[in-house]
Amino acid sequence: MSTPSAPTARIALATCAELPGLDPDDAPLVAALEARGIASDAVVWDDPTVDWGAYAAVVIRSTWDYTERPAQFAEWARRVEHSSRLLNPADVVTWNIDKTYLRDLERAGLPIVPTIWLDPERNLDSRAIHTRFPAFGDFVIKPTVSAGSRGTGRYSAGETQSRSLAITHAKNLLGVGRRVMLQRYLSSADSVGETAVVFVDGEVSHSVRKAPSLAGPYRQGEGGEGTLHRDVVRDAETASEAELDLARRVVAALPQLVPGVAHPLLYTRVDLLPDDQGRPVVLELEVTEPSLYLQQGPQAADAFADALVARL
């Protein structure tokens, strides 16, 4: 496959039908590409009329409705990769779609938020689900394929009604064949907030602090399916040395976790929370379609654009 030279290359920035002009977070990237003589188009990922081979590269950005059709999205990624350069690559995207990737991180010795996994194949009844709840504190139930807190609820182990709602939530997800994550809700999410460390071309670009997004039980239609949810950025910040160390360890482990990832990815975001002892643990690793908070990183869009041009 021939690739256009950089001055004439055209880039597709993949998005979803609800955001046909991209998320505002990506505006600095569009401008940075223009400054380098690179034209870009916002293209809806599931538009059947698109010729992806007409683009020198396809960069996945705000494709945030894919969680309702993960198999279709994975097939799309493979198809695009056959006709263009997909960034990030299809192998890592497919691996990252389902949050069971956290199991891989944990097996590699990387600390994650304590998680119990519920698989639909086990046909768990209400009692079996309930026995897996923590004895105290708050906890979170969510499907392993989700984005922006879709299908996610927060519950209290010390309240009978809350536990009952949690059982119903988990059973409803399992009943339609979805794998479920049951995680302790770390209180630091409220008192400190999540730290997101953004990498461009394998190097730390910038970090931000995100506000908590979960207040109570999941209810269909309230910030759930069919609604795009954006993180609330509390402030730009410099991550602590402990946070940066863990984030770098996560990025360094990717070649061992995902076959075919031999070079730094164009972009990576590692979301962290302090545990009960104040040590950072991984909440999520985002290498598919994360917000990269380019407006909070003064040099981030330029670095992103340079790394992208180097791949053409």
XYZ file of C-alpha atoms in Angstrom:
312
model
C 0.000 0.000 0.000
C 1.469 3.337 -1.008
C 1.325 6.184 1.466
C 1.013 9.832 0.391
C 3.896 12.088 1.321
C 3.321 14.172 4.427
C 2.587 17.519 2.690
C -0.306 15.985 0.705
C -1.477 13.381 3.214
C -5.065 13.429 4.403
C -6.004 12.060 7.808
C -9.337 10.668 8.986
C -10.255 11.438 12.591
C -12.821 8.773 13.429
C -15.827 9.874 15.464
C -19.449 8.850 16.039
C -22.719 10.046 14.523
C -23.586 12.033 17.659
C -20.354 14.039 17.293
C -19.940 14.398 13.517
C -17.645 17.400 13.984
C -15.514 15.714 16.692
C -15.422 16.433 20.389
C -14.109 19.932 21.264
C -11.172 18.213 22.981
C -9.763 17.410 19.532
C -9.881 20.963 18.129
C -6.210 21.651 19.039
C -5.154 18.535 17.109
C -6.970 19.666 13.967
C -5.220 23.047 14.178
C -1.822 21.453 14.815
C -2.207 19.211 11.784
C -3.224 22.160 9.615
C -0.103 24.032 10.754
C 1.939 21.100 9.406
C 0.171 21.042 6.061
C -1.915 17.997 6.931
C -5.613 18.058 6.106
C -7.986 16.091 8.320
C -11.605 15.010 8.055
C -13.947 14.103 10.893
C -15.440 10.800 9.714
C -18.163 8.738 11.396
C -16.706 5.286 11.982
C -19.788 3.264 10.998
C -20.675 5.283 7.889
C -20.837 2.582 5.179
C -20.054 5.054 2.381
C -16.556 5.957 3.615
C -13.515 4.853 1.623
C -10.980 4.432 4.418
C -8.286 3.583 1.900
C -8.382 7.174 0.681
C -6.682 8.271 3.912
C -3.016 7.995 4.784
C -4.017 7.220 8.355
C -7.148 6.814 10.451
C -6.911 8.072 14.029
C -9.586 6.827 16.428
C -10.985 9.704 18.432
C -14.576 10.179 19.670
C -16.083 6.844 18.564
C -17.932 6.699 21.860
C -20.975 4.710 20.780
C -18.974 1.592 19.945
C -19.677 0.027 23.342
C -23.191 -0.805 22.167
C -21.709 -2.727 19.201
C -18.245 -3.892 20.264
C -18.024 -6.796 17.817
C -18.908 -4.499 14.911
C -16.318 -1.979 16.074
C -13.607 -4.631 16.329
C -14.443 -5.848 12.824
C -14.340 -2.244 11.570
C -10.889 -1.763 13.078
C -9.572 -4.883 11.334
C -11.097 -3.809 8.033
C -9.686 -0.283 8.207
C -6.252 -1.624 9.034
C -6.236 -3.585 5.789
C -6.699 -0.425 3.719
C -5.014 2.306 5.770
C -2.869 2.862 8.865
C -5.079 2.615 11.939
C -3.939 4.440 15.056
C -3.928 2.904 17.512
C -3.576 -0.530 15.823
C -6.461 -3.005 15.656
C -4.736 -5.576 17.906
C -4.457 -3.197 20.829
C -7.919 -1.738 20.195
C -9.536 -5.182 20.220
C -7.707 -6.071 23.444
C -8.730 -2.795 25.083
C -12.441 -2.884 24.196
C -13.252 -5.243 27.079
C -12.078 -4.192 30.540
C -11.047 -7.743 31.311
C -7.681 -6.402 30.111
C -7.313 -5.353 33.756
C -6.842 -9.025 34.555
C -3.808 -9.003 32.280
C -2.400 -5.973 34.064
C -2.893 -7.629 37.437
C -1.228 -10.855 36.268
C 1.716 -8.739 35.128
C 2.124 -7.482 38.699
C 0.536 -4.072 38.167
C -1.825 -2.907 40.936
C -5.442 -2.351 39.888
C -8.586 -1.305 41.749
C -9.732 -4.482 43.573
C -12.113 -6.223 41.183
C -14.353 -9.296 41.229
C -15.428 -10.649 37.846
C -18.892 -12.091 37.219
C -19.284 -14.163 34.044
C -22.718 -14.932 32.550
C -21.686 -18.516 31.795
C -21.722 -19.287 35.531
C -25.481 -18.599 35.830
C -25.086 -16.934 39.227
C -28.270 -16.569 41.258
C -29.083 -13.628 43.526
C -27.472 -15.237 46.566
C -24.256 -16.029 44.704
C -24.056 -12.450 43.461
C -24.744 -11.062 46.921
C -21.970 -13.128 48.538
C -19.481 -11.394 46.286
C -20.357 -7.920 47.549
C -17.908 -6.305 49.993
C -18.886 -6.398 53.657
C -18.697 -2.622 54.073
C -18.225 0.584 52.143
C -19.388 1.496 48.670
C -18.877 -0.552 45.544
C -19.415 -0.221 41.805
C -21.098 -2.528 39.311
C -20.514 -2.077 35.596
C -20.299 -4.111 32.404
C -16.810 -4.937 31.211
C -17.597 -3.238 27.899
C -18.584 0.331 28.650
C -17.447 3.922 28.277
C -18.248 7.154 30.064
C -19.940 5.411 33.023
C -22.590 3.842 30.798
C -24.387 1.032 32.574
C -22.473 1.784 35.787
C -23.871 2.202 39.302
C -22.543 2.905 42.785
C -23.984 1.066 45.787
C -23.570 0.880 49.558
C -22.818 -2.468 51.194
C -24.366 -1.249 54.435
C -27.837 -0.529 53.028
C -30.300 -3.313 52.313
C -32.126 -1.417 49.558
C -28.858 -0.496 47.886
C -27.667 -4.111 47.926
C -30.986 -5.189 46.420
C -30.621 -2.671 43.588
C -27.065 -3.879 43.016
C -28.220 -7.492 42.699
C -30.854 -6.457 40.152
C -28.320 -4.419 38.202
C -25.842 -7.300 38.040
C -28.516 -9.875 37.143
C -29.854 -7.679 34.337
C -26.390 -7.362 32.810
C -25.569 -11.047 33.203
C -28.986 -11.995 31.864
C -28.221 -10.455 28.483
C -24.808 -12.102 28.299
C -22.639 -9.234 29.503
C -19.659 -9.774 31.781
C -19.750 -7.733 34.956
C -17.131 -6.008 37.093
C -17.666 -5.530 40.820
C -15.169 -3.023 42.197
C -14.653 -1.415 45.558
C -15.407 2.294 45.367
C -12.255 3.908 46.658
C -13.117 6.950 48.764
C -10.211 8.811 47.188
C -12.386 9.205 44.074
C -14.430 11.733 46.060
C -11.710 13.328 48.172
C -8.881 13.403 45.618
C -10.304 12.475 42.213
C -8.836 10.403 39.402
C -5.496 11.270 37.889
C -5.238 10.750 34.137
C -1.708 10.519 32.748
C -1.553 11.056 28.983
C 1.244 9.597 26.855
C 2.091 10.603 23.294
C 4.452 8.335 21.373
C 5.304 6.486 24.575
C 6.342 9.588 26.540
C 4.440 11.401 29.273
C 2.733 14.456 27.771
C 0.612 15.843 30.625
C -1.798 14.873 33.359
C -5.139 16.090 34.682
C -7.303 15.549 37.730
C -10.842 14.351 37.049
C -13.881 14.856 39.263
C -15.913 11.838 40.457
C -18.788 10.852 38.164
C -20.744 8.258 40.170
C -23.261 9.295 42.799
C -25.707 6.406 43.097
C -27.408 3.359 41.576
C -27.626 2.830 37.855
C -30.984 3.752 36.371
C -31.850 3.159 32.744
C -31.947 6.436 30.830
C -30.116 8.527 33.431
C -26.713 9.054 31.847
C -26.890 5.531 30.488
C -27.186 3.991 27.056
C -27.706 6.437 24.252
C -26.071 9.333 26.125
C -22.482 10.429 25.666
C -20.756 11.195 28.946
C -17.727 13.463 29.205
C -15.298 13.474 32.082
C -15.299 16.579 34.223
C -11.722 17.839 34.422
C -11.098 19.376 37.812
C -7.707 20.856 36.922
C -4.499 20.329 35.006
C -1.860 18.975 37.314
C 1.524 17.373 37.522
C 1.109 13.760 38.564
C 3.103 12.586 41.567
C 6.281 10.564 41.102
C 4.478 7.447 42.326
C 1.678 7.995 39.802
C 4.103 8.624 36.955
C 6.124 5.552 37.882
C 3.051 3.289 37.795
C 1.753 4.838 34.567
C 5.125 4.282 32.893
C 5.197 0.660 34.110
C 1.772 0.104 32.545
C 2.903 1.536 29.204
C 6.133 -0.452 29.316
C 4.183 -3.685 29.883
C 2.027 -3.306 26.759
C 4.357 -5.180 24.356
C 4.196 -8.228 26.641
C 0.421 -7.973 27.100
C -0.644 -7.383 23.495
C 1.049 -9.350 20.697
C 2.227 -7.103 17.906
C 2.703 -3.959 19.990
C 6.423 -3.606 19.364
C 6.613 0.188 19.195
C 5.204 3.018 21.318
C 1.549 3.686 20.671
C 0.545 7.057 19.263
C -1.516 7.764 22.394
C -2.217 6.150 25.743
C -4.090 7.318 28.830
C -3.665 5.710 32.235
C -6.306 6.541 34.865
C -5.215 6.155 38.479
C -6.681 6.393 41.976
C -5.028 6.249 45.414
C -5.909 3.108 47.378
C -6.667 3.082 51.107
C -2.949 3.447 51.867
C -2.543 6.303 49.387
C -0.709 4.200 46.796
C -1.783 4.631 43.167
C -3.669 1.801 41.491
C -4.912 1.498 37.914
C -8.571 2.266 37.350
C -8.457 2.105 33.548
C -5.987 1.949 30.689
C -7.345 3.766 27.631
C -5.758 3.082 24.246
C -8.868 3.072 22.039
C -10.803 6.360 22.081
C -9.952 8.338 25.216
C -10.300 12.042 25.720
C -6.711 13.232 25.770
C -7.398 16.655 27.323
C -5.308 18.352 24.684
C -6.464 21.770 25.853
C -4.920 21.083 29.279
C -1.532 20.099 27.840
C 0.119 23.198 26.345
C 2.399 21.214 24.011
C 0.241 18.109 23.707
C -1.426 18.813 20.359
C 1.901 19.700 18.734
C 3.545 16.558 20.093
C 0.576 14.480 18.909
C 0.691 16.005 15.445
C 4.475 15.496 15.159
C 4.169 11.852 16.226
C 1.352 11.316 13.741
C 3.231 12.931 10.845
C 6.247 10.741 11.617
C 4.059 7.678 11.064
C 2.909 8.692 7.589
